[in-house]
Each structure stands twice: as C-alpha cells, then as structure tokens.
mmCIF file of C-alpha atoms in Angstrom:
data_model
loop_
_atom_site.group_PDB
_atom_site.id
_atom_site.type_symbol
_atom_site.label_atom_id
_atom_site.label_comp_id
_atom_site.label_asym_id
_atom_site.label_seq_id
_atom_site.Cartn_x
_atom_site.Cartn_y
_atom_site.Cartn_z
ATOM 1 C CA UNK A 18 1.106 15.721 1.112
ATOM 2 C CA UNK A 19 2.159 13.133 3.619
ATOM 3 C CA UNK A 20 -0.130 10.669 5.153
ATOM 4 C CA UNK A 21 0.232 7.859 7.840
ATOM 5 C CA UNK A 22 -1.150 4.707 8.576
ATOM 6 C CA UNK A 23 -1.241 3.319 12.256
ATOM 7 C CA UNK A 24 1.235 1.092 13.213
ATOM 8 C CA UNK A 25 0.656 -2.603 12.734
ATOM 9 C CA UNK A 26 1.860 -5.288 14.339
ATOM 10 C CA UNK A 27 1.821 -8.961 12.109
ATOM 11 C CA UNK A 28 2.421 -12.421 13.351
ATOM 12 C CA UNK A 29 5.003 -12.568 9.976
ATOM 13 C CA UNK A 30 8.730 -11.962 10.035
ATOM 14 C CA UNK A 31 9.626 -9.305 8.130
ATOM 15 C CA UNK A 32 11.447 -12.003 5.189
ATOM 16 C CA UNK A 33 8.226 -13.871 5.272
ATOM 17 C CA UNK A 34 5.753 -10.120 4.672
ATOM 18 C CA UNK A 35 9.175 -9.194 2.005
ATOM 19 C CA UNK A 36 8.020 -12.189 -0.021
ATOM 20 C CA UNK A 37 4.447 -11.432 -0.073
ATOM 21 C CA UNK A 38 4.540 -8.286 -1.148
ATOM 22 C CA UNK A 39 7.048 -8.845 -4.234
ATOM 23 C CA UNK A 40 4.449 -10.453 -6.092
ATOM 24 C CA UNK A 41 1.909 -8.371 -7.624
ATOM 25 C CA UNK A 42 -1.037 -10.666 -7.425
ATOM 26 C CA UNK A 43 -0.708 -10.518 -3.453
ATOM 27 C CA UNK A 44 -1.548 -6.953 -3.211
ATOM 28 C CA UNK A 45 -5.506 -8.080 -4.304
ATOM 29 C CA UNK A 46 -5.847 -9.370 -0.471
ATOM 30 C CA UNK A 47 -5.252 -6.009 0.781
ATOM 31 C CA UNK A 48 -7.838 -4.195 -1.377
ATOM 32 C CA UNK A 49 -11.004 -2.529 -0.156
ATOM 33 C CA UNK A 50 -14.323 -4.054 0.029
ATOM 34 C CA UNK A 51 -15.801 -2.195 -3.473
ATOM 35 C CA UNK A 52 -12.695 -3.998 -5.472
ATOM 36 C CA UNK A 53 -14.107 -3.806 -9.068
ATOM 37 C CA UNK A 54 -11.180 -4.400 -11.070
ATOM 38 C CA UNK A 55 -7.811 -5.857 -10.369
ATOM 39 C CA UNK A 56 -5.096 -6.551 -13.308
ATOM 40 C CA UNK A 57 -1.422 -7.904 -12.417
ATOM 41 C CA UNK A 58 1.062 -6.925 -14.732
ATOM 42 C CA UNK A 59 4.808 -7.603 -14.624
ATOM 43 C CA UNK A 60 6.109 -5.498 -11.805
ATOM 44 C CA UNK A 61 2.712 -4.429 -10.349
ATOM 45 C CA UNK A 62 -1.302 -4.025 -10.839
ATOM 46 C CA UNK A 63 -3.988 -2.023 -11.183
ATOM 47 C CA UNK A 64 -6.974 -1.457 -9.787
ATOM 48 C CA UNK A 65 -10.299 0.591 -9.657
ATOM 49 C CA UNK A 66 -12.762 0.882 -6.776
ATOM 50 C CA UNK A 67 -16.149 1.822 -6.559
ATOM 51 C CA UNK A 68 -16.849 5.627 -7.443
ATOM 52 C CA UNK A 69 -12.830 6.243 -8.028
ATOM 53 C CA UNK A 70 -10.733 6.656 -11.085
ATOM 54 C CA UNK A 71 -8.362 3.471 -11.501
ATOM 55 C CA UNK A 72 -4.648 3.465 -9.972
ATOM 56 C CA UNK A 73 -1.731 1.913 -11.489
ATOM 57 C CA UNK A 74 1.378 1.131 -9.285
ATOM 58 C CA UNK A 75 4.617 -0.510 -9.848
ATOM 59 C CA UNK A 76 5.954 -2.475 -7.418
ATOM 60 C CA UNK A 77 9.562 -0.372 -6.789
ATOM 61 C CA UNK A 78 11.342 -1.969 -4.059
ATOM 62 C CA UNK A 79 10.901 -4.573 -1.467
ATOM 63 C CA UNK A 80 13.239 -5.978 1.548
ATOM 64 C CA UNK A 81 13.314 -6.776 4.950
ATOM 65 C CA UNK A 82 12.823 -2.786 5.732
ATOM 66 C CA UNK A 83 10.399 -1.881 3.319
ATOM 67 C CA UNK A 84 8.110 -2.445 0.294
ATOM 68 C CA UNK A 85 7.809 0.871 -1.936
ATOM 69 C CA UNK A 86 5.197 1.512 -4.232
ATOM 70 C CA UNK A 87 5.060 4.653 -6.948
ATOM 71 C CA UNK A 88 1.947 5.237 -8.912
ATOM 72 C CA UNK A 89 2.720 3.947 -13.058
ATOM 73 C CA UNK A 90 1.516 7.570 -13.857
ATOM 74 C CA UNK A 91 3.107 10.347 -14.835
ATOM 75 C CA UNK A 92 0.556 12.711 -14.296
ATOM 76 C CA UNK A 93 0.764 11.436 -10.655
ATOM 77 C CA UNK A 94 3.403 11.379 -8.254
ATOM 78 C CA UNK A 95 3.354 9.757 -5.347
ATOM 79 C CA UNK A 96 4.647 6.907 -3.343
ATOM 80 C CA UNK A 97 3.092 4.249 -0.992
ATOM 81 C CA UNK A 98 6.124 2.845 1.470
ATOM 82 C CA UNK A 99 5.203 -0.082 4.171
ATOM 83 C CA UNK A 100 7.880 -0.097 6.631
ATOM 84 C CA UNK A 101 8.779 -3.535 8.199
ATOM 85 C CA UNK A 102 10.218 -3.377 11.337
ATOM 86 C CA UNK A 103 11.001 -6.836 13.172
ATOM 87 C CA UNK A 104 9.829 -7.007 16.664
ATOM 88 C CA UNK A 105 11.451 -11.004 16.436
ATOM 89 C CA UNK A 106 11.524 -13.856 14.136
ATOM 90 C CA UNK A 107 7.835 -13.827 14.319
ATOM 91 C CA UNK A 108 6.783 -10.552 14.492
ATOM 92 C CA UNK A 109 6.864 -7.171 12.347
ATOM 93 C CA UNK A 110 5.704 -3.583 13.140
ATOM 94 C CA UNK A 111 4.318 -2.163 9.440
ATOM 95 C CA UNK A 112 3.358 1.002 8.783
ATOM 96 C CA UNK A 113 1.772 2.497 6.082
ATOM 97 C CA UNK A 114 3.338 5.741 4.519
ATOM 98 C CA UNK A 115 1.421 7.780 1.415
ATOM 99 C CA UNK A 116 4.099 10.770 0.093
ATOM 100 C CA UNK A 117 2.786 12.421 -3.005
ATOM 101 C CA UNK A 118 2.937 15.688 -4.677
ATOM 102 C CA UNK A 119 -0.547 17.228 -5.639
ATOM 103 C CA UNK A 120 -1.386 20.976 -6.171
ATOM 104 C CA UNK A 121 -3.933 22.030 -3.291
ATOM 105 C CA UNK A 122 -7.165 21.344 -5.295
ATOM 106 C CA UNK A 123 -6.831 18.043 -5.600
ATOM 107 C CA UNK A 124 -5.144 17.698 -2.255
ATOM 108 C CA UNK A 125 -8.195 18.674 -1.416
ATOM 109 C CA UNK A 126 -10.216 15.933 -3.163
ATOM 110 C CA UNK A 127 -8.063 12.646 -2.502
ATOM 111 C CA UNK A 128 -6.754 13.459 1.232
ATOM 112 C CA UNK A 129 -10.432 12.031 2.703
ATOM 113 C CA UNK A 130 -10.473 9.366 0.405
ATOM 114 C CA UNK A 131 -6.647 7.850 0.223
ATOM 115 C CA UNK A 132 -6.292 8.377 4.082
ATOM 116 C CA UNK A 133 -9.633 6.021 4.535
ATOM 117 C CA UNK A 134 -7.644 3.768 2.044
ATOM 118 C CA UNK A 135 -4.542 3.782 3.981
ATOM 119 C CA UNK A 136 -6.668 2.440 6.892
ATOM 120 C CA UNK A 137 -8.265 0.017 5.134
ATOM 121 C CA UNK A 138 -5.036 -1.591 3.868
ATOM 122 C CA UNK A 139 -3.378 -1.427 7.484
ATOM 123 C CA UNK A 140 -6.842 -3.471 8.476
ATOM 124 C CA UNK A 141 -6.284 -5.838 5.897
ATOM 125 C CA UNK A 142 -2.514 -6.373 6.458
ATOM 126 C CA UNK A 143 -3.043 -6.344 10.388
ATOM 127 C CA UNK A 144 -6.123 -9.493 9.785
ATOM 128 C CA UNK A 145 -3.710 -11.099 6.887
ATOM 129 C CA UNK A 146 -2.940 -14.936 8.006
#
C-alpha cells in the first residue's frame, strides 16, 4: 500500500529541515491534535493518538534528500520517507511518502486513517517556523 502526501513547500533549506528531523524529540511538533502520549527514545519515539493503537518508529535515515522512518515493529512493516527537495538556499519542496505492506483487511482499516495522518503532518510541516 502506497500513500502520498501533497507537496510542501518550507521556508527551510533542506540542511536546516535534515537537522530537525534527526532528533527524535522534534517529530512531537508534527503530531496530530489528539497527541496523548509521546516518548523519545534513542533513535526515535512513540506515540499514541486518540482512539488508535500506539506506533513506534525509528528514525532510519536522514540527509539533505530525505528523512526515512520504519515502524520499531515487527509485526508491521512499513516506511514513512519525507523527501527534501531544495527549491534554493531557503526553500525545500517535502513530500510525504507512507510504503507499507499490510494484507487487505487491514489495508482496509488504516488506509482512511494514516492517509488523514499523512495530511495532517504535511499541515504541520508546511505551518512549522
């Protein structure tokens, strides 16, 4: 299952939005109003919204190109990948890319809910100063 975000652009250069999203405790900015729990932990965090079951991801990679998120789970796999894409030394087009593997059940369940989550991150990034 492959979901997009829309593309973004931030008044950041793509070194500056690198930095930011190394660090785990950054990522708590770009949560969704309903935020009930948030935990850093060495490369990444987890966190549990209202009426969902709580995610843990690991912070993979991060340069100027992209910042790649997998889930900590091994009973799920998927990645989250922001692509940073310098417009100038002031400006970066992101975009939000969700890749997992589900069986169609619960492809059924989570496309709704992570697709309105994708968009609420890509809001959050986009207002981010």
């Amino acid at each position: 299952m492959n979901l997009e975000g829309r593309k973004i652009i931030v008044n950041k250069s793509s070194k500056d939005l690198s930095e930011l999203l190394k660090s785990p405790e950054n990522y708590k900015d770009f949560m969704p109003d309903g935020l009930q729990k948030f935990e850093t932990r060495d490369n990444g965090f987890k966190f549990g919204l209202q009426g969902m079951p709580e995610i843990a991801l690991k912070i993979d990679e991060v340069d100027e190109q992209k910042a790649v998120l997998k889930s900590a789970s091994s009973s799920l796999d998927f990645t989250l990948t922001a692509t940073l894409n310098p417009i100038n030394e002031n400006q970066t087009e992101v975009q939000m890319l969700f890749e997992g593997k589900f069986n169609p059940f619960i492809k059924m369940m989570v496309e709704k809910p992570l697709q309105n989550f994708i968009n609420t991150l890509t809001d959050k990034i986009e207002a981010y100063k």
